[in-house]
Coordinates of C-alpha atoms and ligand atoms in Angstrom, one line a residue:
X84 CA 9.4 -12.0 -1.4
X85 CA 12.3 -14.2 -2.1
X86 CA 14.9 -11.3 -1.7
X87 CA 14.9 -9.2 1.1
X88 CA 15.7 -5.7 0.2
X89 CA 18.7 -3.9 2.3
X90 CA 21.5 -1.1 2.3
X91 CA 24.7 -2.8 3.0
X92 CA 27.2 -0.6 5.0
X93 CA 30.4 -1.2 2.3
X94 CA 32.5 1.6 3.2
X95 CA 36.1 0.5 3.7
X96 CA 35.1 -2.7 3.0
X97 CA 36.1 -5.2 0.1
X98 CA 34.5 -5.7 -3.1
X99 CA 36.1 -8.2 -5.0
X100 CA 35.0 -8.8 -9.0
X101 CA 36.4 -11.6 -11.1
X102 CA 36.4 -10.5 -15.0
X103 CA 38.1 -8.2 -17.6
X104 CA 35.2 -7.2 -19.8
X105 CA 31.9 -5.5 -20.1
X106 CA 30.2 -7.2 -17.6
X107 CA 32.7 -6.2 -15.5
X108 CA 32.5 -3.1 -16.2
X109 CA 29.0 -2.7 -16.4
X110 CA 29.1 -3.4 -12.5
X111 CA 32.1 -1.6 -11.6
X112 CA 29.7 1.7 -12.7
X113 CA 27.7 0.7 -9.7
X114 CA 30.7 -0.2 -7.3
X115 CA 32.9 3.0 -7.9
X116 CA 29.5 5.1 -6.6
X117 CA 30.2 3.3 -3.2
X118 CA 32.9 3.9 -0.4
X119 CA 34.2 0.2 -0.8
X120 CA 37.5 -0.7 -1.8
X121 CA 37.2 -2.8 -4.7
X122 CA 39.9 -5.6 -6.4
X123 CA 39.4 -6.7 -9.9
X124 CA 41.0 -10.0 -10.3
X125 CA 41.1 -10.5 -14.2
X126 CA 43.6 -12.3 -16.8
X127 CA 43.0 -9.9 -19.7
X128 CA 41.5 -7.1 -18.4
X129 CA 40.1 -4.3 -20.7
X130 CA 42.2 -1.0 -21.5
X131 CA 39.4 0.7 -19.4
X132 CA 40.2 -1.6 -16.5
X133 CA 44.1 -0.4 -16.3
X134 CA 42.7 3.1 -16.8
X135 CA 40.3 3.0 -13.7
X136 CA 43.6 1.3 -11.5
X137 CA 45.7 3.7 -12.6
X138 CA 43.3 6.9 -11.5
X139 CA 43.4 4.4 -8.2
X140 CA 40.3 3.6 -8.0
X141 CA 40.8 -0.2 -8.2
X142 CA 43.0 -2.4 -7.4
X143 CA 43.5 -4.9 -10.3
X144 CA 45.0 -8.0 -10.4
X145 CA 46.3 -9.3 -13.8
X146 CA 45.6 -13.3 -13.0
X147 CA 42.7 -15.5 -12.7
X148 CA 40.8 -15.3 -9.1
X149 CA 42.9 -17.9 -6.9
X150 CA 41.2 -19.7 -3.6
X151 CA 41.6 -16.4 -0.4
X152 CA 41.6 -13.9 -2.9
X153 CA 38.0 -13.1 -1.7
X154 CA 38.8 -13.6 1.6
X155 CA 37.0 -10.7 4.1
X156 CA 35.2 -9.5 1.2
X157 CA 31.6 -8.3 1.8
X158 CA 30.3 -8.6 -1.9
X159 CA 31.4 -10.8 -4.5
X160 CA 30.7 -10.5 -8.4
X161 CA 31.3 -13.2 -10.5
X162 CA 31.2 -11.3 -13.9
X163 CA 33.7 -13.0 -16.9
X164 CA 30.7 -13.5 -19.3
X165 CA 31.7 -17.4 -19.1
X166 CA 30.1 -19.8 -17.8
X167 CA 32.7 -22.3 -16.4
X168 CA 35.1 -19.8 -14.9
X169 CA 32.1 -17.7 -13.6
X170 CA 30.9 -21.3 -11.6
X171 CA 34.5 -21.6 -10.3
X172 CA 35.5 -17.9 -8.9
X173 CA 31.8 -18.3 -7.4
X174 CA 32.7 -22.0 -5.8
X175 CA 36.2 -20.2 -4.6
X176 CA 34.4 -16.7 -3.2
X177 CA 31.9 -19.1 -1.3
X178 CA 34.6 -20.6 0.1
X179 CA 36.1 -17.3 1.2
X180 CA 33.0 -16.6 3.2
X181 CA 32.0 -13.7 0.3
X182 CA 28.4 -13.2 -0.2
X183 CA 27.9 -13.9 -4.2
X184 CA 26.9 -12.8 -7.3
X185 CA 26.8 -14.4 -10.5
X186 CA 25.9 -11.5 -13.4
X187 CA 22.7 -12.7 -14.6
X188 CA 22.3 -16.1 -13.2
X189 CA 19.6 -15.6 -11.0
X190 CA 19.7 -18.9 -9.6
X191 CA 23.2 -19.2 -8.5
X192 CA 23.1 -15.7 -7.2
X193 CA 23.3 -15.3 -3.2
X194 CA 21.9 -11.5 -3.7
X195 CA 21.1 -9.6 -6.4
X196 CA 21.7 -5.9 -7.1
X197 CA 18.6 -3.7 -8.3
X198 CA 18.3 -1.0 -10.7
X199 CA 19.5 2.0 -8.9
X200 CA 17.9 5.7 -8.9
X201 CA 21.3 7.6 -7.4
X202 CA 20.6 10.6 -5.0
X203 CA 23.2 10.0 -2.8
X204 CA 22.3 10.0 0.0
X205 CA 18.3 9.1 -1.1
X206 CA 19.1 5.8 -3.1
X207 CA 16.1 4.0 -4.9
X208 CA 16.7 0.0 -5.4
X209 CA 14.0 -1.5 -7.4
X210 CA 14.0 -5.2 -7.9
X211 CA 11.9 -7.3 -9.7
X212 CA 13.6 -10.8 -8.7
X213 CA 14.5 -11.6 -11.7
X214 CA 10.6 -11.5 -13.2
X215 CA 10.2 -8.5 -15.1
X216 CA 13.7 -6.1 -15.6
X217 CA 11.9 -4.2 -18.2
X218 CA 9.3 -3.4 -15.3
X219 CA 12.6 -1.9 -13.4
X220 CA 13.6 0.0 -15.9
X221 CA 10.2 1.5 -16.4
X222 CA 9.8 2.3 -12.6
X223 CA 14.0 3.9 -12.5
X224 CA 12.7 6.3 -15.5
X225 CA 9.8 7.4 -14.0
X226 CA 11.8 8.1 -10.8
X227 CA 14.8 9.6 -12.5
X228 CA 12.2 12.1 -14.0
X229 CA 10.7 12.7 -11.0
X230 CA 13.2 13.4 -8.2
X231 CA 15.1 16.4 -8.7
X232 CA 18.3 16.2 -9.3
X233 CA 19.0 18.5 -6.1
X234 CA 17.5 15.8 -3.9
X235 CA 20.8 14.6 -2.9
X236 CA 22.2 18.1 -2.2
X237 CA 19.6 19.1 0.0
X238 CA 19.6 15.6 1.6
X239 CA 23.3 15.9 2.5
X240 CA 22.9 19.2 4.1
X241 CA 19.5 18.2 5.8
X242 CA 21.6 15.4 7.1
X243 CA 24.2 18.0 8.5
X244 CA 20.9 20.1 10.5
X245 CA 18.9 17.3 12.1
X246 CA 20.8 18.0 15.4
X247 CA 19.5 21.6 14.7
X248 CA 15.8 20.3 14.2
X249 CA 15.9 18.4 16.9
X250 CA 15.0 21.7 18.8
X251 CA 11.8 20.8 17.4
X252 CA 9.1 18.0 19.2
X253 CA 9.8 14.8 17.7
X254 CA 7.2 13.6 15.4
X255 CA 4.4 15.8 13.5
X256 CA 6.1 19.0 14.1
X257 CA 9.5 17.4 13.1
X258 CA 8.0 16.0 9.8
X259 CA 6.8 19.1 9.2
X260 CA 9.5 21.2 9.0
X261 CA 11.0 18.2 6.9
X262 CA 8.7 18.5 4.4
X263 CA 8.7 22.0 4.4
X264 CA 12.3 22.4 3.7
X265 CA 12.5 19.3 0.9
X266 CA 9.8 20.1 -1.3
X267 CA 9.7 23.7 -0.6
X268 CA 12.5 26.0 1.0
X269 CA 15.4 24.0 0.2
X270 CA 14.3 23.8 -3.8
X271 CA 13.2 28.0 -3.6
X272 CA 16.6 28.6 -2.0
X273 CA 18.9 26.5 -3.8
X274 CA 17.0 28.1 -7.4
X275 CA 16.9 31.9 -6.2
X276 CA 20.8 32.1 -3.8
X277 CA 22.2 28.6 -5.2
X278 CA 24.3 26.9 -2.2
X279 CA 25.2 29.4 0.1
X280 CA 21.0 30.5 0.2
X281 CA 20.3 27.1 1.8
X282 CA 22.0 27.6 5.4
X283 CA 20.3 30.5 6.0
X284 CA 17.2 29.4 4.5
X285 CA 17.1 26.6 6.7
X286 CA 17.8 28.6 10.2
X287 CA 14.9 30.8 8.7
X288 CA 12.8 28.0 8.8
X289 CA 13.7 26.6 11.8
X290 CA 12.9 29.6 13.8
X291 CA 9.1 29.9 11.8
X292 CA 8.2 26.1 13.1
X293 CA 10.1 27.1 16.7
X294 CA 7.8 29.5 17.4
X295 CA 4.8 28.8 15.7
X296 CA 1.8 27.1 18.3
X297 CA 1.3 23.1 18.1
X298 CA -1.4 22.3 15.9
X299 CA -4.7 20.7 17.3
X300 CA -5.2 17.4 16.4
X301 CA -8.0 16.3 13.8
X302 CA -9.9 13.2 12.8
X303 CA -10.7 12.2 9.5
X304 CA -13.3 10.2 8.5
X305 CA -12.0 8.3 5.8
X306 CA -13.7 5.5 3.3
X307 CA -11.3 2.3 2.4
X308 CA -13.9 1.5 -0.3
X309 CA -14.1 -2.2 -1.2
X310 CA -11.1 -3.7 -1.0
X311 CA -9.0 -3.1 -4.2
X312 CA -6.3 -0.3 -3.0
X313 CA -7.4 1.2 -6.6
X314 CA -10.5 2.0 -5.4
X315 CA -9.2 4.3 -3.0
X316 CA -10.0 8.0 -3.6
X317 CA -6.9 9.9 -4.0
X318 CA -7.8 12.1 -0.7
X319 CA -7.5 8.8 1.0
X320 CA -4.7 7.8 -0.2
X321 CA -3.0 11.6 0.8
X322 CA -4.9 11.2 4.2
X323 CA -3.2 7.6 5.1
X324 CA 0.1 9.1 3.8
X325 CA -0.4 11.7 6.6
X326 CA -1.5 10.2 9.3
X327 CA 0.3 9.9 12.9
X328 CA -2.6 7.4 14.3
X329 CA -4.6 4.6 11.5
X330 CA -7.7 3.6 13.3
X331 CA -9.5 1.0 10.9
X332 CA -11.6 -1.9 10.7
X333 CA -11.3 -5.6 10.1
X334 CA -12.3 -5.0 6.4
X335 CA -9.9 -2.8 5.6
X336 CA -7.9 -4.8 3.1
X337 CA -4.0 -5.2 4.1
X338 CA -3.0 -3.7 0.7
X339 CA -4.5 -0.8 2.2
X340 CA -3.0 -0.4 5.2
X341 CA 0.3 -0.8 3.4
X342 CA -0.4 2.6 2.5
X343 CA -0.3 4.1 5.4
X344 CA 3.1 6.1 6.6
X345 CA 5.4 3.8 8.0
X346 CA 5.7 5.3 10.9
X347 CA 2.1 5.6 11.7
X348 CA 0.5 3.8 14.5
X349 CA -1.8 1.2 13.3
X350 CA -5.1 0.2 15.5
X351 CA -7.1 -2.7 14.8
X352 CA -11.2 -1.7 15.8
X353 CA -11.6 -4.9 14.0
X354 CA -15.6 -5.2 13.6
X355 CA -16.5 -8.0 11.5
X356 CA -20.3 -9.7 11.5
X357 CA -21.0 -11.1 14.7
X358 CA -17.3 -11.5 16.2
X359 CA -15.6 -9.9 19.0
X360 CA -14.8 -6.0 18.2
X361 CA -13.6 -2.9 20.0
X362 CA -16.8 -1.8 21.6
X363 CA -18.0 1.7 19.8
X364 CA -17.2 3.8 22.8
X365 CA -13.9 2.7 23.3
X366 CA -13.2 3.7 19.4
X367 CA -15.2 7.0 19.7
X368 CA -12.4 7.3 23.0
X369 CA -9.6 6.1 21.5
X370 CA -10.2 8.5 18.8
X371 CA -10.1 11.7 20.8
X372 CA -7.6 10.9 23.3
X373 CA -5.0 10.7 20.1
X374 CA -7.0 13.6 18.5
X375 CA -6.7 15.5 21.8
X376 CA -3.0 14.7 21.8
X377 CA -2.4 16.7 18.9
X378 CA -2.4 13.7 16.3
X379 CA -3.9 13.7 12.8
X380 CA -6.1 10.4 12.9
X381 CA -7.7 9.0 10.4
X382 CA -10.1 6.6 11.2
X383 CA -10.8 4.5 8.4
X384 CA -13.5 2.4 7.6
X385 CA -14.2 0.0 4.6
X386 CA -16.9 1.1 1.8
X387 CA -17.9 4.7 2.6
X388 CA -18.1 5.5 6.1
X389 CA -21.5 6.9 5.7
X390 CA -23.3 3.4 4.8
X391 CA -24.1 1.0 7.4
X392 CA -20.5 2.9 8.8
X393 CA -21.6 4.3 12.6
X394 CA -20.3 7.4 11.3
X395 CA -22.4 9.8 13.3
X396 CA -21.7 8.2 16.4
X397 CA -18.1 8.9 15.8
X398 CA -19.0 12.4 14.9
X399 CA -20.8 13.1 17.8
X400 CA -17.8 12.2 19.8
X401 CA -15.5 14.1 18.1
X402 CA -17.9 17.1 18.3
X403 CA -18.7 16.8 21.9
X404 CA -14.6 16.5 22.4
X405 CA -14.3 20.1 20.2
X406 CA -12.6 18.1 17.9
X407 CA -11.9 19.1 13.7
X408 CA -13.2 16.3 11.8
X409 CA -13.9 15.8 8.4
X410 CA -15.7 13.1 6.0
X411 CA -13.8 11.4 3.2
X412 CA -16.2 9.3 1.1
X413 CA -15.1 5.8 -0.2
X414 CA -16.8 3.4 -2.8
X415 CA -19.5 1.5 -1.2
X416 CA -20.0 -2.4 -1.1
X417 CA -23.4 -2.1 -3.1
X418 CA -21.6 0.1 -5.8
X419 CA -18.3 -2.3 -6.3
X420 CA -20.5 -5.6 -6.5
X421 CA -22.8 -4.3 -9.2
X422 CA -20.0 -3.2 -10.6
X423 CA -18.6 -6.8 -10.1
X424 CA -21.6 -8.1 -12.0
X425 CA -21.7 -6.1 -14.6
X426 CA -25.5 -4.5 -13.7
X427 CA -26.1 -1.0 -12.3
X428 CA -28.2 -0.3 -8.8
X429 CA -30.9 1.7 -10.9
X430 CA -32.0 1.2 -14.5
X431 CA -34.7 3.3 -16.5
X432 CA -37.8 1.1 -16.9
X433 CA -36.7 -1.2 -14.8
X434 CA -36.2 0.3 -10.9
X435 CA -36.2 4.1 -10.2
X436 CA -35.1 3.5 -6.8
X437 CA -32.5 1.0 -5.2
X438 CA -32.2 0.9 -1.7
X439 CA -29.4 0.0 0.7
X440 CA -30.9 -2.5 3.6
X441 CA -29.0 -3.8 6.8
X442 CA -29.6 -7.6 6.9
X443 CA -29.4 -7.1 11.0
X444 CA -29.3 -4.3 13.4
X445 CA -29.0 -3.9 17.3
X446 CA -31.7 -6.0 18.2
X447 CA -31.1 -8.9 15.7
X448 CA -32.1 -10.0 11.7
X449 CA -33.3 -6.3 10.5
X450 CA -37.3 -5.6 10.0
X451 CA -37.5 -3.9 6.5
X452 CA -40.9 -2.4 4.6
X453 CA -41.2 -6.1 3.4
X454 CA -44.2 -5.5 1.2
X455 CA -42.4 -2.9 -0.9
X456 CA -39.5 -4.7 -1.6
X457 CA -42.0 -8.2 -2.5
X458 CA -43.5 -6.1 -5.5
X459 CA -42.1 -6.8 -8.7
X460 CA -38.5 -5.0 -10.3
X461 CA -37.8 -3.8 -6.9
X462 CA -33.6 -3.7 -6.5
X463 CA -32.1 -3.6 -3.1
X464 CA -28.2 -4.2 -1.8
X465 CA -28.3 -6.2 1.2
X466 CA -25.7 -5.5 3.4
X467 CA -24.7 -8.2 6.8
X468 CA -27.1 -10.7 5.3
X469 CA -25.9 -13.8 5.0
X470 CA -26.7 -14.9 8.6
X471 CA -30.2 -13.7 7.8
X472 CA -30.7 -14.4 4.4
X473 CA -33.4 -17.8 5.3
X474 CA -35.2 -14.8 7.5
X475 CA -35.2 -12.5 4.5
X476 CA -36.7 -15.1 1.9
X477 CA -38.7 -16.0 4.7
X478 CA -40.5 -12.5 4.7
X479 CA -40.1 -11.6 1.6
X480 CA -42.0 -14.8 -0.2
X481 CA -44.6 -14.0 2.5
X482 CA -45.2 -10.6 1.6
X483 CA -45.8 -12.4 -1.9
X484 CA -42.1 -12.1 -3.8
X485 CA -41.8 -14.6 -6.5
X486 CA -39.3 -17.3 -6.0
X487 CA -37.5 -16.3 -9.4
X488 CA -36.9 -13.1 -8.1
X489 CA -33.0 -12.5 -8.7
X490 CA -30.6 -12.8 -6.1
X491 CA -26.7 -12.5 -6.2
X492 CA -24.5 -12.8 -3.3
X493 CA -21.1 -11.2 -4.0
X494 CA -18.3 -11.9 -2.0
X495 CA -15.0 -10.3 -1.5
X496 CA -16.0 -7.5 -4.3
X497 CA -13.6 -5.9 -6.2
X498 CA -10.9 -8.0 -4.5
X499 CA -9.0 -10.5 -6.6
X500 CA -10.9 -13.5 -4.8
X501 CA -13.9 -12.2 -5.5
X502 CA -17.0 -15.1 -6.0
X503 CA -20.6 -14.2 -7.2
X504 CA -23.5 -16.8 -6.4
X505 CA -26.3 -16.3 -9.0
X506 CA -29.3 -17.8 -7.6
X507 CA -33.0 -16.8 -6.8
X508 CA -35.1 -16.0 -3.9
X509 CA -36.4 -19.6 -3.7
X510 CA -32.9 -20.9 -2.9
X511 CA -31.2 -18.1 -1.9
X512 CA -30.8 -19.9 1.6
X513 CA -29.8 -23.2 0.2
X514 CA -27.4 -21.7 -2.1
X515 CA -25.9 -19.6 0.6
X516 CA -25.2 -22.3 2.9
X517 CA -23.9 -24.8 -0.2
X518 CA -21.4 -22.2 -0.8
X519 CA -20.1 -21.4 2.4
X520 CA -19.2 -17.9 2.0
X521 CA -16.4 -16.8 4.3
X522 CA -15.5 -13.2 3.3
X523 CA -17.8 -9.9 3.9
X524 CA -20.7 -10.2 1.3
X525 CA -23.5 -8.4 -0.4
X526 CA -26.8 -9.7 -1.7
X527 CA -27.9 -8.0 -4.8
X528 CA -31.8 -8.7 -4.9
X529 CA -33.4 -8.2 -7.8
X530 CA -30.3 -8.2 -10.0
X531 CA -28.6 -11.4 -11.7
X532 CA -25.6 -10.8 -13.5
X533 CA -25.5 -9.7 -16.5
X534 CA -24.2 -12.6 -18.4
X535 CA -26.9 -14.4 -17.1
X536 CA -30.0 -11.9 -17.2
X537 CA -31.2 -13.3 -19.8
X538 CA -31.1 -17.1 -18.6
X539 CA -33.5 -16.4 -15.2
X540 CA -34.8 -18.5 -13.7
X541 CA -31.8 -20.8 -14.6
X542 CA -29.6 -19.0 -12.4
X543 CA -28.0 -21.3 -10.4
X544 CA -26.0 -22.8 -13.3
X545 CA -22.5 -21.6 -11.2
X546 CA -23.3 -23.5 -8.0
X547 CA -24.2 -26.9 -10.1
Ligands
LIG686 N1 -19.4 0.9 5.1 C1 -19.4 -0.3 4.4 C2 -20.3 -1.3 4.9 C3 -20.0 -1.7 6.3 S1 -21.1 -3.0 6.9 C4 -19.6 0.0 2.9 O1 -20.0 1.1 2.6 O2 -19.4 -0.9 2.1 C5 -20.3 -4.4 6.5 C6 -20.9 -5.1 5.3 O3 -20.5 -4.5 4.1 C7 -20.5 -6.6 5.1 O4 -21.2 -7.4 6.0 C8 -20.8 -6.8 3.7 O5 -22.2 -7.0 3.6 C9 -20.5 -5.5 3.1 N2 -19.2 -5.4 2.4 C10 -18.2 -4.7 2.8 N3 -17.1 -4.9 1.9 C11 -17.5 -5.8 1.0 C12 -17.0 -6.4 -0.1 N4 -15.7 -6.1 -0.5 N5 -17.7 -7.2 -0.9 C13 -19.0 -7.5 -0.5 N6 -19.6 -7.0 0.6 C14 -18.9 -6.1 1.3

């Protein structure tokens, strides 16, 4: 981010702009929705110019921007739709101590203002820095389609109640009533009794949440899938939007957690392979003390929490605390890395059963029904396996599975540094340590990807 977004207080404050025509005037349609007072310094200034001084709504100046005419002004816009004088009212406002704009010179800008969806007092900037302004427009139509054009009426008068509300225990039951009234009261009022039904509507309301008994807290389960935010299931995304207390793990990808309400406490369980995590029980605590608290939790784990997840520890907690709880699936490493490859877990004539495997458990590198998985077209997703993927070929080629038998480590899946090793059993160790993988990974055994299915046992071609 190369501009910081902000709301500048202007209100009283000066707004100078130097220019006389359409560019001008083009800003100005932004200023005059602003509480600044705003001086147009311009030789020639358009009729519509002297109209807007005469309602007094500028001050305009009929010369050329001199050195202190900017002086104390917050915002400066350099707009005369010419290059030279545009560079020397900019040099002059700098001077000043202005913060400046040039009209579409990005370069020599100081700031830059973004397309604006107006519902004072919600405002919507949307910037693109310059990249992609047909991007912004896009984004302001959709928006301008989708906020109601009452937003800003009920805003103002929300504004005008929050002493009222504060009646109300900060936080969940606050937001509540919040929402309540923006997307649901205040727009049924305002329709059915027009202004005067929205007071009253409101004290209505008010007294319901008053009285009404706190809500017990809840826990949900929730699956991060893969990586890729798009992955998310739309219950996910709802349930992070919700959520007072985020309790996730390491692999939840940051994208993700940018989801989550703002002002939601974030807690980092961060489990990853074989490195220092919050030990189960203290999650499974710090789950039900918020829980308990009245808090909506969502504890949220990458993949679907129901693979290789703990999950029914967690459950059992929440159960034996008399705790509401529910499971939210997510998209699971073995799915997203097949998908990654192009291949699919089970395929007619080929394997009519994939199976999920845990390359280590409790007790160390993860004893599997070896002799099964040695026999020919048998497809399994090998989750935590790189540590023990020399144990795995090591058992596996014992139990008599050929060393051309597929493998494919994918790493990062469905994230944009995503890698796949193609290699076989034979030098599935080998590869594996040549490539030095670093981020959460899957062996696909018995698949090769699909560009390459046909080339086995050349797999390797990716390493060389
Ligand atoms: N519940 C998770 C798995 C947790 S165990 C799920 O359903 O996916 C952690 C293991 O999952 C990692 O060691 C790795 O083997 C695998 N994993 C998780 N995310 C992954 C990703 N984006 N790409 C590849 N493997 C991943």
């Amino acid at each position: 981010m190369d501009h910081f977004p902000i709301f500048l207080a202007v209100e009283g404050r000066r707004i100078v702009v130097s220019g006389g025509g359409e560019a001008a005037l083009a800003k100005l349609r932004l200023l005059l929705k602003t509480t600044a007072r705003i001086t147009v310094f311009a030789a020639a200034p358009e009729a519509a110019l002297r109209a807007l001084a005469a309602e007094g709504r500028i001050t305009l100046v009929t010369r050329a921007l001199a050195p202190g005419d900017a002086l104390c002004a917050a915002l400066f816009y350099a707009a005369n739709d010419d290059a030279a004088e545009d560079a020397r009212v900019t040099r002059l406002a700098r001077a000043d101590g202005a913060l400046t704009n040039w009209v579409d010179n990005l370069e020599a800008s100081q700031f830059i203002t973004p397309a604006i969806v107006d519902r004072d007092p919600v405002t919507v900037a949307i910037g693109t820095e310059g990249a992609a302004p047909v991007l912004a427009r896009a984004i302001k139509a959709d928006l301008e389609a989708r906020l109601p054009a009452s937003l800003g009426l009920l805003a103002r008068i929300g504004k005008g109640f929050r002493r009222a509300a504060e009646a109300l225990p900060m936080g969940r039951k606050r937001r509540e009533f919040w929402f309540e009234y923006y997307f649901k009261t205040g727009p049924q009022a305002l329709e059915k009794d027009g202004l005067d039904g929205i007071g009253p509507a409101l004290d209505a309301l008010l007294a319901r949440h008053l009285s009404e008994a706190p809500r017990k807290g809840r826990v949900d389960l929730v699956g991060a899938g893969p990586g890729d935010p798009e992955l998310l299931t739309l219950r996910a995304r709802k349930l992070l939007d919700e959520a007072d207390v985020v309790i996730h793990d390491r692999l939840v990808s940051p994208a993700i957690l940018e989801l989550a309400r703002r002002e939601a406490v974030m807690i980092d369980a961060g489990k990853k392979g074989f490195g220092p995590a919050m030990a189960q029980d203290d999650i499974c605590a710090l789950m039900v003390e918020h829980a308990a608290a009245g808090a909506h939790v969502v504890r949220l784990k990458g993949g679907d929490p129901g693979v290789f997840g703990r999950l029914d520890e967690e459950v059992e907690a929440l159960e034996a605390a008399d705790l509401d709880w529910a499971v939210t699936p997510g998209i699971t490493a073995a799915s997203a890395a097949t998908a990654q490859i192009g291949q699919s877990l089970t395929k007619r004539d080929r394997n009519s059963a994939a199976r999920l495997l845990t390359g280590h458990d409790m007790q160390g590198f993860a004893e599997q029904d070896w002799r099964g998985l040695a026999r020919p077209g048998q497809v399994a997703a090998i989750y935590m396996g790189l540590k023990g993927a020399r144990f795995i070929q090591g058992r596996l080629m014992m139990h008599g599975a050929r060393a051309d038998t597929p493998v494919t480590a994918v790493e990062n899946a469905s994230r944009s540094d995503a890698r796949t090793i193609a290699t076989t059993l034979g030098r599935l160790a080998a590869d594996l340590e040549a490539a030095a993988l670093t981020g959460p990974a899957v062996l696909l055994y018995g698949l090769a990807p699909r560009a390459a299915a046909h080339a086995l046992p050349r797999l390797t071609e990716e390493l060389a």
